[in-house]
Coordinates of C-alpha atoms in Angstrom, one line a residue:
Chain W
K1 CA -1.9 35.4 -6.5
A2 CA -2.7 31.9 -5.1
G3 CA -0.1 29.2 -5.7
V4 CA -0.5 25.7 -6.9
T5 CA -2.9 23.8 -4.6
Q6 CA -2.8 20.0 -4.3
T7 CA -5.4 18.0 -2.4
P8 CA -5.4 15.9 -0.4
R9 CA -2.1 16.5 1.4
Y10 CA -2.0 12.9 2.8
L11 CA -3.5 9.6 1.7
I12 CA -3.4 6.1 3.0
K13 CA -4.5 3.3 0.7
T14 CA -4.2 -0.4 0.5
R15 CA -2.8 -2.5 -2.3
G16 CA -5.1 -3.0 -5.2
Q17 CA -7.1 0.2 -4.5
Q18 CA -7.2 3.2 -6.8
V19 CA -6.6 6.8 -5.9
T20 CA -7.3 10.2 -7.4
L21 CA -5.1 13.3 -6.7
S22 CA -6.1 16.8 -7.6
C23 CA -4.1 19.8 -8.6
S24 CA -5.3 23.4 -9.1
P25 CA -2.7 25.5 -11.0
I26 CA -1.8 29.1 -10.6
S27 CA -4.5 31.3 -12.2
G28 CA -3.8 31.8 -15.9
H29 CA -1.4 28.8 -16.1
R30 CA -2.4 26.3 -18.8
S31 CA 0.2 23.6 -18.3
V32 CA 0.2 21.1 -15.4
S33 CA 2.9 18.5 -14.9
W34 CA 2.9 15.6 -12.5
Y35 CA 6.0 14.1 -10.8
Q36 CA 6.7 11.3 -8.4
Q37 CA 9.3 11.8 -5.8
T38 CA 10.7 8.8 -3.9
P39 CA 13.8 8.6 -1.6
G40 CA 16.9 8.4 -3.8
Q41 CA 15.0 8.7 -7.1
G42 CA 14.5 12.5 -7.3
L43 CA 11.7 13.9 -9.3
Q44 CA 10.4 11.5 -11.9
F45 CA 8.2 13.0 -14.6
L46 CA 4.8 11.3 -15.1
F47 CA 3.0 13.4 -17.6
E48 CA 2.1 17.0 -18.7
Y49 CA -1.2 18.4 -19.7
F50 CA -1.8 21.5 -21.7
S51 CA -5.2 22.8 -22.7
E52 CA -6.9 19.5 -21.7
T53 CA -4.5 17.4 -23.8
Q54 CA -1.6 15.2 -22.7
R55 CA 1.4 16.9 -24.3
N56 CA 4.2 14.9 -22.8
K57 CA 4.5 11.6 -21.1
G58 CA 7.2 9.9 -18.9
N59 CA 8.0 6.2 -18.5
F60 CA 5.4 5.1 -16.1
P61 CA 3.0 2.1 -16.6
G62 CA -0.6 2.6 -17.8
R63 CA -1.9 2.4 -14.2
F64 CA -0.9 6.0 -13.9
S65 CA -3.2 8.3 -15.8
G66 CA -4.4 11.9 -15.7
R67 CA -6.7 14.5 -17.2
Q68 CA -7.1 18.2 -17.3
F69 CA -10.3 20.1 -17.2
S70 CA -11.3 23.3 -19.1
N71 CA -10.4 25.4 -16.1
S72 CA -6.8 23.9 -16.2
R73 CA -7.3 21.9 -13.0
S74 CA -5.8 18.5 -13.3
E75 CA -6.3 15.1 -11.7
M76 CA -4.0 12.1 -11.5
N77 CA -5.3 8.6 -11.1
V78 CA -3.4 5.5 -10.0
S79 CA -5.2 2.2 -10.3
T80 CA -4.4 -1.1 -8.7
L81 CA -2.0 0.4 -6.2
E82 CA 1.2 -1.3 -5.4
L83 CA 3.5 -0.9 -2.4
G84 CA 6.1 0.8 -4.6
D85 CA 3.6 3.6 -5.5
S86 CA 4.2 5.0 -2.0
A87 CA 5.7 8.4 -2.7
L88 CA 5.2 12.2 -2.7
Y89 CA 3.3 13.2 -5.8
L90 CA 4.0 16.8 -6.9
C91 CA 2.3 18.8 -9.5
A92 CA 3.7 21.9 -11.2
S93 CA 2.1 24.6 -13.3
T94 CA 3.5 26.9 -16.0
P95 CA 1.9 29.3 -18.5
G96 CA 2.7 26.6 -21.1
A97 CA 5.7 27.8 -23.2
K98 CA 9.0 26.0 -23.6
G99 CA 11.5 26.8 -20.9
D100 CA 8.9 28.2 -18.5
I101 CA 9.9 28.0 -14.8
Q102 CA 7.7 25.5 -13.0
Y103 CA 5.8 26.4 -9.9
F104 CA 5.2 23.4 -7.6
G105 CA 2.5 22.5 -5.2
A106 CA 3.3 21.1 -1.7
G107 CA 2.5 17.6 -2.9
T108 CA 0.3 14.7 -1.9
R109 CA 2.0 12.1 0.3
L110 CA 0.6 8.7 -0.7
S111 CA 1.2 5.7 1.5
V112 CA 0.2 2.3 0.2
L113 CA -0.1 -0.5 2.8
Chain O
D1 CA 19.7 6.2 -17.9
Q2 CA 20.2 9.3 -15.8
Q3 CA 20.8 12.3 -18.0
V4 CA 21.2 14.7 -15.0
K5 CA 23.3 13.4 -12.2
Q6 CA 23.8 14.8 -8.7
N7 CA 26.4 12.3 -7.3
S8 CA 26.4 13.6 -3.8
P9 CA 23.2 12.7 -1.9
S10 CA 24.2 14.9 1.0
L11 CA 26.5 17.8 2.0
S12 CA 27.2 19.2 5.4
V13 CA 28.7 22.7 5.8
Q14 CA 29.4 25.1 8.6
E15 CA 27.4 28.3 8.7
G16 CA 29.3 31.2 7.0
R17 CA 31.3 28.8 4.8
I18 CA 30.8 28.1 1.1
S19 CA 28.5 25.4 -0.1
I20 CA 29.2 23.9 -3.5
L21 CA 26.6 21.6 -5.0
N22 CA 27.5 19.8 -8.2
C23 CA 25.6 18.5 -11.1
D24 CA 26.7 16.6 -14.3
Y25 CA 24.7 16.0 -17.4
T26 CA 25.1 13.7 -20.4
N27 CA 22.8 15.2 -23.0
S28 CA 24.8 17.7 -25.1
M29 CA 21.5 19.1 -26.4
F30 CA 20.7 20.6 -23.0
D31 CA 21.0 24.4 -23.2
Y32 CA 19.2 25.7 -20.1
F33 CA 19.9 24.7 -16.5
L34 CA 18.0 25.4 -13.3
W35 CA 18.3 24.8 -9.6
Y36 CA 15.3 24.3 -7.4
K37 CA 15.3 24.2 -3.6
K38 CA 12.9 22.0 -1.6
Y39 CA 12.1 22.2 2.1
P40 CA 10.3 19.4 3.9
A41 CA 6.5 19.4 3.4
E42 CA 6.8 22.0 0.7
G43 CA 7.1 21.8 -3.1
P44 CA 10.4 22.7 -4.9
T45 CA 10.9 26.4 -5.6
F46 CA 12.9 27.9 -8.4
L47 CA 16.3 29.3 -7.2
I48 CA 18.4 30.3 -10.1
S49 CA 19.0 29.4 -13.8
I50 CA 21.7 29.7 -16.5
S51 CA 21.6 29.6 -20.2
S52 CA 24.3 27.7 -22.2
I53 CA 25.5 31.0 -23.7
K54 CA 26.8 32.1 -20.3
D55 CA 29.2 30.5 -17.9
K56 CA 28.1 32.2 -14.8
N57 CA 25.0 33.7 -13.3
E58 CA 24.7 35.4 -9.9
D59 CA 21.8 36.2 -7.7
G60 CA 22.8 37.5 -4.2
R61 CA 24.5 34.7 -2.3
F62 CA 23.8 32.2 -5.1
T63 CA 26.0 31.7 -8.1
V64 CA 25.7 29.0 -10.7
F65 CA 28.7 28.1 -12.9
L66 CA 28.4 26.2 -16.1
N67 CA 31.3 24.3 -17.8
K68 CA 29.9 23.1 -21.1
S69 CA 33.0 21.2 -22.2
A70 CA 32.8 19.1 -19.0
K71 CA 29.0 19.0 -19.0
H72 CA 29.1 20.2 -15.5
L73 CA 27.5 22.8 -13.4
S74 CA 27.7 23.9 -9.8
L75 CA 25.8 26.0 -7.4
H76 CA 27.8 28.1 -4.9
I77 CA 26.2 29.5 -1.8
V78 CA 28.2 32.1 0.0
P79 CA 28.0 32.5 2.9
S80 CA 25.9 29.5 3.8
Q81 CA 23.1 30.0 6.4
P82 CA 21.1 27.5 8.4
G83 CA 18.0 28.5 6.5
D84 CA 19.7 27.2 3.3
S85 CA 19.3 23.6 4.7
A86 CA 17.1 21.9 2.1
V87 CA 17.3 19.5 -0.8
Y88 CA 18.6 21.1 -4.0
F89 CA 17.6 19.8 -7.4
C90 CA 19.5 20.4 -10.6
A91 CA 17.4 20.4 -13.8
A92 CA 18.2 20.7 -17.5
S93 CA 16.3 21.2 -20.6
N94 CA 16.8 22.1 -24.3
G95 CA 15.1 24.7 -26.5
G96 CA 12.6 22.2 -27.8
S97 CA 11.5 20.9 -24.4
Y98 CA 8.5 21.9 -22.2
I99 CA 9.7 19.6 -19.4
P100 CA 13.1 19.8 -17.7
T101 CA 15.0 16.6 -16.6
F102 CA 15.7 16.6 -12.9
G103 CA 18.6 15.1 -10.9
R104 CA 18.0 13.1 -7.7
G105 CA 18.8 16.0 -5.5
T106 CA 21.5 16.8 -2.9
S107 CA 20.5 17.4 0.8
L108 CA 22.4 20.3 2.2
I109 CA 22.7 20.7 5.9
V110 CA 24.2 24.0 7.2
H111 CA 25.3 23.7 10.8
P112 CA 25.1 26.8 13.1

């Protein structure tokens, strides 16, 4: 069974630009969550999508948004990039029930110059 | 406000010795706890979990202990191996949650 796939693996953008990251979950998984990892901050939860609907949301500004498609693939968008958005962005998929173990992709490393 | 705290950013241990990684939590509603391991350039992978109805769970070289009264859990790795060198994240959730709360991680280095 294929794991969680994130593309691209690396991105370099400049301030003010926007970026879209993609996540393909494990086949059959209906929940996709997104996290931001920065040095010293651990994994900070951005949002979770289940069956094309945002089910949970973390404390990030509106510049961070996402969506989920009918095949459970998810995209995350960051608009008006800031230097502080440089981070590793991870997505995780689960079947969608409470307490499910999360399966993570390898992440997209975003550098904002 | 950090609900899950890993107060040691890093830990260095000799191969063959015990590694003890600690985690504290503040939310008394948490009833399910997990540890994930993360290697560089890879996503975190699930390692071991424990429910609040237990105080210990073992899986091979890995044991997690839970002290509910102290709101503290620890991960013991015995014996430690160089391949255990990674960042370990503690996470906690409650019965009504789809998303666990993660700590900031502890970087474990096991020296040969």
